[in-house]
PDB file of C-alpha atoms in Angstrom:
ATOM      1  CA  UNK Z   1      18.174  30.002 -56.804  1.00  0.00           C
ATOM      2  CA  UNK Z   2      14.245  29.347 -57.620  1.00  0.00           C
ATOM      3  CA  UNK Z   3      11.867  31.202 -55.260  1.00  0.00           C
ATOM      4  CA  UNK Z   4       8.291  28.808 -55.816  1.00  0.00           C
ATOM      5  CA  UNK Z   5       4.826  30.561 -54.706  1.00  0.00           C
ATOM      6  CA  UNK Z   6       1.695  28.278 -54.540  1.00  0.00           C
ATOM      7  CA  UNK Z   7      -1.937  28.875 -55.157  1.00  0.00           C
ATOM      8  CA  UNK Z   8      -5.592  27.384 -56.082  1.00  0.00           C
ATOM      9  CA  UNK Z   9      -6.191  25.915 -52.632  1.00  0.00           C
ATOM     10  CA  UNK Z  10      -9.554  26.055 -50.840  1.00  0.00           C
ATOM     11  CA  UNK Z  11     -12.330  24.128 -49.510  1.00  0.00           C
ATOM     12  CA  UNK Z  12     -13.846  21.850 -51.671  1.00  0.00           C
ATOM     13  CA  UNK Z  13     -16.153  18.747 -51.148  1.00  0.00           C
ATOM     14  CA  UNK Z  14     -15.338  15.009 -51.517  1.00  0.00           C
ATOM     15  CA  UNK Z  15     -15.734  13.616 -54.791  1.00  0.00           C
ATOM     16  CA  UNK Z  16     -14.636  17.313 -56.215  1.00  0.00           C
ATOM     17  CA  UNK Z  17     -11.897  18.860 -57.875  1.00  0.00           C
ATOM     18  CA  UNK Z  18      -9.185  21.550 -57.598  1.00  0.00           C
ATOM     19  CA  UNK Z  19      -6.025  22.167 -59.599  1.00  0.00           C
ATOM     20  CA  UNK Z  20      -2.857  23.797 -57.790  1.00  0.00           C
ATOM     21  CA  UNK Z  21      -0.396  26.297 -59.770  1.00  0.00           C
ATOM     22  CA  UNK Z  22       3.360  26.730 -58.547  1.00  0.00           C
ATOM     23  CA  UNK Z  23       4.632  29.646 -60.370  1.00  0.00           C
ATOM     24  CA  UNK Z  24       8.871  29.842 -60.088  1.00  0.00           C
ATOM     25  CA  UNK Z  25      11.273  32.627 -60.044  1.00  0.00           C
ATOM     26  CA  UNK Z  26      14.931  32.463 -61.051  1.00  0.00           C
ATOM     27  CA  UNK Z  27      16.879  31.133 -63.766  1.00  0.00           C
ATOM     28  CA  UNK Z  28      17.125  27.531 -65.538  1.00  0.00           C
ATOM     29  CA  UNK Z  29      13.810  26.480 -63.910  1.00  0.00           C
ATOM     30  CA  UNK Z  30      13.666  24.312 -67.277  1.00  0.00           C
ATOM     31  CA  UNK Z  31      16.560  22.827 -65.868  1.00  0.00           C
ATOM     32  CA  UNK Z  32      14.713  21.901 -62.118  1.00  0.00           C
ATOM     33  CA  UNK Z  33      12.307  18.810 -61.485  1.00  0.00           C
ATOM     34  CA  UNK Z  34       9.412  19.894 -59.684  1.00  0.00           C
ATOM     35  CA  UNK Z  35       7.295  18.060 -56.815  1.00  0.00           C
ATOM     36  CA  UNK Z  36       4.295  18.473 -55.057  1.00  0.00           C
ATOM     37  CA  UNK Z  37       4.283  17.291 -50.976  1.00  0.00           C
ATOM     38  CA  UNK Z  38       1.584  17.576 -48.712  1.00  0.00           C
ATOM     39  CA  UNK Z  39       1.494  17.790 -45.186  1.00  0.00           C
ATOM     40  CA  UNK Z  40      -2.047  16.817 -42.718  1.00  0.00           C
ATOM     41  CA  UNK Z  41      -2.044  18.057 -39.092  1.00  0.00           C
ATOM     42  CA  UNK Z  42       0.379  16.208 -36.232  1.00  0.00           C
ATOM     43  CA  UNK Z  43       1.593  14.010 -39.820  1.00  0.00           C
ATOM     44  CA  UNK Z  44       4.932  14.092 -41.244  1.00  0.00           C
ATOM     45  CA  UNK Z  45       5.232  16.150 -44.781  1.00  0.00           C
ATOM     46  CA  UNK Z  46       5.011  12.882 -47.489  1.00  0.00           C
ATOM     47  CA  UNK Z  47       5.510  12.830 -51.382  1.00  0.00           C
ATOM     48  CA  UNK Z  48       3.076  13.260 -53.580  1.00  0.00           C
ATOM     49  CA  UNK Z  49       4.145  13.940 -57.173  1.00  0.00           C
ATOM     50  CA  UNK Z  50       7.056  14.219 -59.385  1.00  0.00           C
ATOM     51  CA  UNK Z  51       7.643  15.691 -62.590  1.00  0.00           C
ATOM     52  CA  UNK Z  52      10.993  15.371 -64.282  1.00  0.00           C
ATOM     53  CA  UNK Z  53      13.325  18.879 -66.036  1.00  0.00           C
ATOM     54  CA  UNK Z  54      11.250  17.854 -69.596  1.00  0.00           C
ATOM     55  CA  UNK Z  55       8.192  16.008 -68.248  1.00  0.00           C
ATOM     56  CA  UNK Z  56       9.563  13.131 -69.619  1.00  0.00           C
ATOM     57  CA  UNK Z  57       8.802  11.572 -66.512  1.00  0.00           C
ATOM     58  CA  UNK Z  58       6.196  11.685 -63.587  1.00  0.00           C
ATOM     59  CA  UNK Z  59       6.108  10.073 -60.208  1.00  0.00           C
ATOM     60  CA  UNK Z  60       2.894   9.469 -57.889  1.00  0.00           C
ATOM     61  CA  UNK Z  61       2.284   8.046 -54.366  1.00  0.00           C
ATOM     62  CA  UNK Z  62       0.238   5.875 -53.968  1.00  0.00           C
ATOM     63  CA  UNK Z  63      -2.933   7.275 -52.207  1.00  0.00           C
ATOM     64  CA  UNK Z  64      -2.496   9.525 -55.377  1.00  0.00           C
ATOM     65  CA  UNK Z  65      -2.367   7.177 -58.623  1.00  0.00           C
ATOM     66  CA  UNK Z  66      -5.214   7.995 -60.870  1.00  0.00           C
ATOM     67  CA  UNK Z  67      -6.652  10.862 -59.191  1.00  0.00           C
ATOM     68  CA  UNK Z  68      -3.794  13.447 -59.232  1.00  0.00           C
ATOM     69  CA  UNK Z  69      -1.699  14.523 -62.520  1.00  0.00           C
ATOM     70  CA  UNK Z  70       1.268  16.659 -62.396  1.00  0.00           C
ATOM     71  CA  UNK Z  71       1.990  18.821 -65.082  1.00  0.00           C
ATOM     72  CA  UNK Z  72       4.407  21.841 -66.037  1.00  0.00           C
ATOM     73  CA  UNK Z  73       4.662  24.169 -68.327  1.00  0.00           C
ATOM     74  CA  UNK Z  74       8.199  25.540 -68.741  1.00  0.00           C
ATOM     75  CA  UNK Z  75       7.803  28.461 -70.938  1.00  0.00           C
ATOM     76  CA  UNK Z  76       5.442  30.113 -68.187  1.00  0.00           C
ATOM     77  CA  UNK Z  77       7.690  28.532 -64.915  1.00  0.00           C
ATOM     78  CA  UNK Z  78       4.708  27.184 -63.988  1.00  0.00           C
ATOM     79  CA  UNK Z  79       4.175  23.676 -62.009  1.00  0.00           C
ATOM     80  CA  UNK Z  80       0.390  22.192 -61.561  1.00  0.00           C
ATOM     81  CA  UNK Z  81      -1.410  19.756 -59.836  1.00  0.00           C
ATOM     82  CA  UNK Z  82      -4.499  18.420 -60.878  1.00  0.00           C
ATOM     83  CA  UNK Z  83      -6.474  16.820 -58.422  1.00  0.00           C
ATOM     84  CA  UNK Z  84      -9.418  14.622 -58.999  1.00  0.00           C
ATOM     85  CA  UNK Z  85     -12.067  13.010 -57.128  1.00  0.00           C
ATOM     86  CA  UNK Z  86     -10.847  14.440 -53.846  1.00  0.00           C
ATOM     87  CA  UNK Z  87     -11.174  12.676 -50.548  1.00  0.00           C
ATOM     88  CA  UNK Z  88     -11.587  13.950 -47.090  1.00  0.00           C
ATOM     89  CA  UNK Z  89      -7.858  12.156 -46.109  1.00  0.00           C
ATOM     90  CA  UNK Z  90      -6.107  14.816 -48.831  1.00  0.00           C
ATOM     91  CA  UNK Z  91      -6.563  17.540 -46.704  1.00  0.00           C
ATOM     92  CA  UNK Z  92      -3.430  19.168 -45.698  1.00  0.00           C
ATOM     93  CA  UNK Z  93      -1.430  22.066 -46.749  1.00  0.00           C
ATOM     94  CA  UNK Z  94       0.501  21.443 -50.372  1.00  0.00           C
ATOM     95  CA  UNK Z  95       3.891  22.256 -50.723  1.00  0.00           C
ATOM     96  CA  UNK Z  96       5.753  23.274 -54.033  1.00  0.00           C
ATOM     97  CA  UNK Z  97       9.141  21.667 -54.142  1.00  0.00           C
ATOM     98  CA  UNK Z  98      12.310  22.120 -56.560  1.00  0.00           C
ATOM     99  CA  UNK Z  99      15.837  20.424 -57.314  1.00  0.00           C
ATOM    100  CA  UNK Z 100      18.135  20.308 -59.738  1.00  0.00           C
ATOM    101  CA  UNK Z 101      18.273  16.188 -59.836  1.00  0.00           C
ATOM    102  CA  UNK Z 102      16.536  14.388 -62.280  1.00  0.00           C
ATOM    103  CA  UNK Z 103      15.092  11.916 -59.467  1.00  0.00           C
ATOM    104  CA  UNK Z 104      15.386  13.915 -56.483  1.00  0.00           C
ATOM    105  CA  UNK Z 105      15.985  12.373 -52.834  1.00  0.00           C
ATOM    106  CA  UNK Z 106      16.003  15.584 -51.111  1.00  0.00           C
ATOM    107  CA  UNK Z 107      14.560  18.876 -52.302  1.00  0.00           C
ATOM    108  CA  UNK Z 108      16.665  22.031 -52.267  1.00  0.00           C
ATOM    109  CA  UNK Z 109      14.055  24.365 -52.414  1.00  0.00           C
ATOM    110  CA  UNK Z 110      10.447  25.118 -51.453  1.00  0.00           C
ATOM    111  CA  UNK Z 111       7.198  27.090 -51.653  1.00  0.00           C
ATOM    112  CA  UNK Z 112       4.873  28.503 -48.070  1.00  0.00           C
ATOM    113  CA  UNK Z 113       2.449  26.260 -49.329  1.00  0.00           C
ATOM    114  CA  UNK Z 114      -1.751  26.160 -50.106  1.00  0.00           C
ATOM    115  CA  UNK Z 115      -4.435  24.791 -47.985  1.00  0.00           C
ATOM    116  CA  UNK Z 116      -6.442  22.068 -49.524  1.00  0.00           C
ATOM    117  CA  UNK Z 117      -9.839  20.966 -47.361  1.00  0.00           C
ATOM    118  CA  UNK Z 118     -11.812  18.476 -48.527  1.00  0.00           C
ATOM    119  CA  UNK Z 119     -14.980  18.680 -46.662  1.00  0.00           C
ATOM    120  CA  UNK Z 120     -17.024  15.118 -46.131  1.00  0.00           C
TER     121      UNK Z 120
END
């Protein structure tokens, strides 16, 4: 079992940056890919980023490509997100998000999540 806790949210303004740390508890979490969702008021959560058990392998939406960079560090149990030139529209609360498949479809586990606010 992986317990994830989030941090390095906060109110920032557009055109900024912030980076987001997901720091995992438990065993194997070498072992886990790691994602990064977000989630805006009255919207459905959505995908945002994907790194595979090695990093061999990163996923991005869309909205995301070439501003955001996931990243991990697996000796720490640490999971970031590195988010560039941020836009009013990427304000939501980010979630943390962990599974044991190497191209996950569902997520088994998850963080509380961090408030991002990009102010216009």
């Amino acid at each position: 079992q992986v317990q994830l806790v989030e941090s390095g949210g906060g109110l920032v303004q557009a055109g900024g940056s912030l980076r987001l740390s997901c720091t995992a508890s438990g065993r194997s979490f070498s072992s886990y890919s790691m994602g990064w969702f977000r989630q805006a008021p009255e919207k459905e959560r959505e995908f945002v980023a994907h790194i595979s058990w090695s990093a061999s392998m990163t996923r991005y939406a869309d909205s995301v490509k070439g501003r955001f960079s996931i990243s991990r560090d697996n000796a720490k149990n640490m999971v970031y997100l590195q988010m560039n030139s941020l836009k009013p529209e990427d304000t939501a609360v980010y979630y943390c998000a962990a599974d044991r498949k190497f191209v996950p479809s569902a997520w088994d586990y998850w963080g509380q999540g961090t408030q991002v606010t990009v102010s216009s």
